[in-house]
Amino acid sequence: MGRSAAFFDLDKTVIAKSSALAFGRPFYRDGLITRRDVVKSAYAQLMFRLGGSDEQTMARTRDYLAALCKGWQVEQVRQIVAETLHELINPYVYAEAAALIEEHQAAGRDVVLVSASGEEMVRPIGALLGVTDVIATRMAVVDGHYSGEIEFYAAGPAKVDAVGELALERGYDLTNSYAYSDSYTDRPLLECVGRPTAVNPDRQLRKLAAENSWPVLEFRHPIPLGRRLRDRPAVPVAAAALGVGVGVAIGIAWYGRHRRTRTAPAT
């Protein structure tokens, strides 16, 4: 039997919001997105909280993502994330998720964040949690700027491909490894390990978990890191046992989809 690992989706699993959408305001402030993009992203955040995003929506973001980020300075994006991380992300980390990550690390397992958001966002969030391994969307870079091409889009089956490559490289036994996600779109990720768990699941994932007798966790306590350290353990996990730009692109996809639905003529 090889080593085991724990793979965590990020949004609504480890943090209580969309990691990429959270940076919409500073991106607007620094001129990376327009006021119209901000409005669409705000609408998308509401839709994200109400229902998540399906595979079709995630797929539509891939092409838009490339155009949206083309020309952005990579260093500018990294600086924005570094300056606003503690304000925009730290207060929204689920205490239950942080405790669960620590439990896996204490048991000697590697913890890996797996997210469709951009690596420039996911890696600093991982560092905030004491996690060094991430699988995230990677944009092609030319002369310090995003070229408009996507090297790797970490969504759906692509997540499983990356997990498999990492497992082969490090000798992980996936049949004895763990995966956590809130979304049915991560079904391939959950099914590729022997110990899947649904966290704050959407309707489809909750049904899938019930059909497969998977554990379901409800995380409800986002607490800033400072408080977790003072009050540790903040919330026992047992008590809960019941892209750069990716988020903005998801927002635009959501906005367009729902706007078309509202304005479509009756038949």
Short mmCIF file of C-alpha atoms in Angstrom, two decimals, residues 28-255:
data_model
loop_
_atom_site.label_atom_id
_atom_site.label_comp_id
_atom_site.label_asym_id
_atom_site.label_seq_id
_atom_site.Cartn_x
_atom_site.Cartn_y
_atom_site.Cartn_z
CA TYR A 28 -11.48 46.74 -11.01
CA ARG A 29 -9.61 49.23 -8.83
CA ASP A 30 -6.37 48.47 -10.67
CA GLY A 31 -7.99 48.62 -14.09
CA LEU A 32 -7.92 44.94 -15.00
CA ILE A 33 -11.69 44.65 -15.40
CA THR A 34 -14.43 47.16 -16.21
CA ARG A 35 -17.37 48.40 -14.17
CA ARG A 36 -19.64 46.22 -16.27
CA ASP A 37 -17.54 43.18 -15.41
CA VAL A 38 -17.93 44.06 -11.72
CA VAL A 39 -21.72 44.17 -12.00
CA LYS A 40 -21.80 40.84 -13.82
CA SER A 41 -19.47 39.31 -11.26
CA ALA A 42 -21.64 40.51 -8.36
CA TYR A 43 -24.67 38.88 -9.98
CA ALA A 44 -22.65 35.73 -10.55
CA GLN A 45 -21.60 35.63 -6.89
CA LEU A 46 -25.27 35.51 -5.91
CA MET A 47 -25.98 32.75 -8.42
CA PHE A 48 -22.87 30.89 -7.28
CA ARG A 49 -24.09 30.91 -3.68
CA LEU A 50 -27.58 29.81 -4.67
CA GLY A 51 -26.74 27.01 -7.04
CA GLY A 52 -23.10 26.64 -7.94
CA SER A 53 -21.98 26.16 -11.55
CA ASP A 54 -22.62 23.22 -13.85
CA GLU A 55 -20.21 21.58 -16.28
CA GLN A 56 -21.55 23.53 -19.24
CA THR A 57 -21.00 26.83 -17.48
CA MET A 58 -17.49 25.83 -16.46
CA ALA A 59 -16.69 24.80 -20.02
CA ARG A 60 -17.89 28.13 -21.44
CA THR A 61 -15.51 30.01 -19.19
CA ARG A 62 -12.45 28.40 -20.75
CA ASP A 63 -12.52 30.41 -23.97
CA TYR A 64 -13.66 33.61 -22.31
CA LEU A 65 -10.96 33.29 -19.68
CA ALA A 66 -8.22 33.45 -22.28
CA ALA A 67 -9.59 36.67 -23.79
CA LEU A 68 -10.34 38.27 -20.43
CA CYS A 69 -6.82 37.88 -19.06
CA LYS A 70 -4.88 38.55 -22.26
CA GLY A 71 -2.35 41.30 -21.69
CA TRP A 72 -2.58 41.37 -17.89
CA GLN A 73 0.77 41.72 -16.14
CA VAL A 74 1.43 38.60 -14.10
CA GLU A 75 3.30 40.50 -11.41
CA GLN A 76 0.42 42.96 -11.04
CA VAL A 77 -2.03 40.11 -10.46
CA ARG A 78 0.27 38.52 -7.88
CA GLN A 79 0.66 41.82 -6.08
CA ILE A 80 -3.11 42.39 -5.93
CA VAL A 81 -3.64 38.91 -4.50
CA ALA A 82 -0.87 39.35 -1.93
CA GLU A 83 -2.18 42.74 -0.79
CA THR A 84 -5.82 41.68 -0.42
CA LEU A 85 -5.58 38.02 0.60
CA HIS A 86 -6.05 38.57 4.31
CA GLU A 87 -8.97 40.93 3.76
CA LEU A 88 -10.85 39.01 1.07
CA ILE A 89 -10.07 35.34 1.78
CA ASN A 90 -8.80 34.84 5.34
CA PRO A 91 -12.14 35.67 7.08
CA TYR A 92 -13.98 33.15 4.89
CA VAL A 93 -11.94 30.00 5.53
CA TYR A 94 -14.17 27.37 7.12
CA ALA A 95 -12.89 26.46 10.57
CA GLU A 96 -14.04 22.88 9.97
CA ALA A 97 -12.01 22.68 6.75
CA ALA A 98 -8.91 24.13 8.42
CA ALA A 99 -9.22 21.59 11.24
CA LEU A 100 -9.70 18.73 8.77
CA ILE A 101 -6.65 19.79 6.78
CA GLU A 102 -4.61 19.82 9.99
CA GLU A 103 -5.89 16.33 10.88
CA HIS A 104 -4.75 14.94 7.54
CA GLN A 105 -1.36 16.61 7.87
CA ALA A 106 -0.97 15.28 11.41
CA ALA A 107 -1.69 11.78 10.05
CA GLY A 108 1.20 12.21 7.60
CA ARG A 109 -0.88 12.75 4.47
CA ASP A 110 -0.06 15.31 1.82
CA VAL A 111 -2.87 17.83 1.33
CA VAL A 112 -3.49 19.18 -2.16
CA LEU A 113 -5.82 22.05 -3.13
CA VAL A 114 -7.52 21.36 -6.47
CA SER A 115 -9.25 24.38 -7.99
CA ALA A 116 -10.33 25.84 -11.34
CA SER A 117 -9.17 29.25 -10.13
CA GLY A 118 -5.82 30.58 -11.29
CA GLU A 119 -2.63 29.30 -9.73
CA GLU A 120 -1.69 32.87 -8.82
CA MET A 121 -4.67 32.89 -6.46
CA VAL A 122 -4.77 29.30 -5.28
CA ARG A 123 -1.11 29.01 -4.25
CA PRO A 124 -1.21 32.00 -1.83
CA ILE A 125 -4.47 30.69 -0.36
CA GLY A 126 -2.76 27.35 0.12
CA ALA A 127 0.13 29.06 1.91
CA LEU A 128 -2.40 30.72 4.21
CA LEU A 129 -3.60 27.22 5.16
CA GLY A 130 -0.16 25.65 5.40
CA VAL A 131 -0.69 23.75 2.13
CA THR A 132 2.13 23.81 -0.43
CA ASP A 133 0.68 21.52 -3.13
CA VAL A 134 -1.92 22.90 -5.52
CA ILE A 135 -3.55 21.89 -8.78
CA ALA A 136 -4.97 25.00 -10.46
CA THR A 137 -5.55 26.67 -13.80
CA ARG A 138 -2.36 27.86 -15.48
CA MET A 139 -2.26 30.66 -18.03
CA ALA A 140 0.47 30.91 -20.66
CA VAL A 141 2.85 33.82 -20.06
CA VAL A 142 4.94 35.73 -22.60
CA ASP A 143 7.24 38.57 -21.52
CA GLY A 144 5.56 38.82 -18.14
CA HIS A 145 2.02 39.11 -19.57
CA TYR A 146 -0.74 36.57 -20.04
CA SER A 147 -0.71 35.62 -23.71
CA GLY A 148 -4.37 34.71 -24.05
CA GLU A 149 -3.73 30.97 -24.06
CA ILE A 150 -4.52 28.48 -21.31
CA GLU A 151 -1.86 25.89 -20.56
CA PHE A 152 -4.05 23.86 -18.21
CA TYR A 153 -7.69 24.36 -17.25
CA ALA A 154 -8.26 22.63 -13.91
CA ALA A 155 -11.89 21.63 -14.26
CA GLY A 156 -13.83 18.37 -14.50
CA PRO A 157 -11.86 15.37 -15.81
CA ALA A 158 -8.71 17.51 -16.14
CA LYS A 159 -8.51 17.58 -12.35
CA VAL A 160 -8.40 13.78 -12.33
CA ASP A 161 -5.64 13.74 -14.94
CA ALA A 162 -3.54 16.05 -12.78
CA VAL A 163 -4.28 14.05 -9.63
CA GLY A 164 -3.27 10.86 -11.43
CA GLU A 165 0.01 12.38 -12.58
CA LEU A 166 0.80 13.58 -9.06
CA ALA A 167 -0.11 10.19 -7.60
CA LEU A 168 2.21 8.44 -10.06
CA GLU A 169 5.02 10.86 -9.31
CA ARG A 170 4.74 10.56 -5.53
CA GLY A 171 3.47 7.03 -5.14
CA TYR A 172 0.05 7.89 -3.72
CA ASP A 173 -2.41 5.03 -3.32
CA LEU A 174 -5.59 6.68 -4.61
CA THR A 175 -7.76 3.83 -3.33
CA ASN A 176 -6.68 4.86 0.16
CA SER A 177 -6.79 8.62 -0.49
CA TYR A 178 -9.43 11.26 0.27
CA ALA A 179 -11.23 13.90 -1.80
CA TYR A 180 -13.61 16.67 -0.74
CA SER A 181 -15.86 18.83 -2.91
CA ASP A 182 -19.17 20.69 -2.88
CA SER A 183 -20.00 20.36 -6.57
CA TYR A 184 -21.36 17.63 -8.81
CA THR A 185 -18.93 18.87 -11.46
CA ASP A 186 -16.21 17.28 -9.31
CA ARG A 187 -17.76 13.84 -9.58
CA PRO A 188 -14.69 12.56 -11.51
CA LEU A 189 -12.39 13.80 -8.73
CA LEU A 190 -14.49 12.20 -6.01
CA GLU A 191 -14.77 8.91 -7.88
CA CYS A 192 -11.03 8.62 -8.50
CA VAL A 193 -10.26 8.10 -4.78
CA GLY A 194 -11.33 5.44 -2.34
CA ARG A 195 -12.58 7.88 0.30
CA PRO A 196 -14.70 10.64 -1.24
CA THR A 197 -16.67 13.12 0.89
CA ALA A 198 -19.29 15.67 -0.15
CA VAL A 199 -18.95 19.03 1.61
CA ASN A 200 -21.84 21.52 1.52
CA PRO A 201 -23.04 19.59 -1.56
CA ASP A 202 -25.25 20.97 -4.27
CA ARG A 203 -28.46 19.09 -5.01
CA GLN A 204 -26.97 16.71 -7.59
CA LEU A 205 -23.94 15.89 -5.47
CA ARG A 206 -26.08 15.29 -2.40
CA LYS A 207 -28.12 12.77 -4.40
CA LEU A 208 -24.95 11.12 -5.72
CA ALA A 209 -23.51 10.90 -2.21
CA ALA A 210 -26.68 9.25 -0.94
CA GLU A 211 -26.65 6.72 -3.80
CA ASN A 212 -23.05 5.79 -3.05
CA SER A 213 -23.21 6.06 0.75
CA TRP A 214 -20.53 8.76 0.74
CA PRO A 215 -20.08 10.85 3.91
CA VAL A 216 -21.58 14.33 3.82
CA LEU A 217 -20.10 17.22 5.80
CA GLU A 218 -21.76 20.57 6.44
CA PHE A 219 -19.25 23.38 7.06
CA ARG A 220 -20.86 26.50 8.50
CA HIS A 221 -18.20 28.45 10.43
CA PRO A 222 -15.88 30.70 8.43
CA ILE A 223 -13.40 32.09 10.97
CA PRO A 224 -10.26 34.22 10.39
CA LEU A 225 -6.92 32.53 10.95
CA GLY A 226 -6.08 34.67 13.99
CA ARG A 227 -9.21 33.56 15.82
CA ARG A 228 -8.62 29.94 14.94
CA LEU A 229 -5.18 30.10 16.46
CA ARG A 230 -6.47 31.76 19.65
CA ASP A 231 -9.50 29.52 20.06
CA ARG A 232 -8.14 26.22 18.76
CA PRO A 233 -9.80 23.86 18.30
CA ALA A 234 -12.38 26.20 16.81
CA VAL A 235 -15.01 23.71 15.60
CA PRO A 236 -14.42 19.95 15.89
CA VAL A 237 -14.78 18.21 12.55
CA ALA A 238 -16.85 15.46 14.19
CA ALA A 239 -19.51 18.02 15.06
CA ALA A 240 -20.01 18.76 11.36
CA ALA A 241 -20.36 15.20 10.14
CA LEU A 242 -23.85 15.03 8.74
CA GLY A 243 -8.90 31.26 -12.72
CA VAL A 244 -6.72 33.95 -12.58
CA GLY A 245 -9.98 35.48 -13.75
CA VAL A 246 -11.79 32.17 -13.68
CA GLY A 247 -14.35 33.50 -11.21
CA VAL A 248 -14.91 36.65 -13.25
CA ALA A 249 -15.33 34.52 -16.36
CA ILE A 250 -17.80 32.30 -14.51
CA GLY A 251 -19.59 35.46 -13.50
CA ILE A 252 -19.95 36.65 -17.06
CA ALA A 253 -21.14 33.23 -18.18
CA TRP A 254 -23.71 33.11 -15.37
CA TYR A 255 -24.88 36.66 -16.08
#
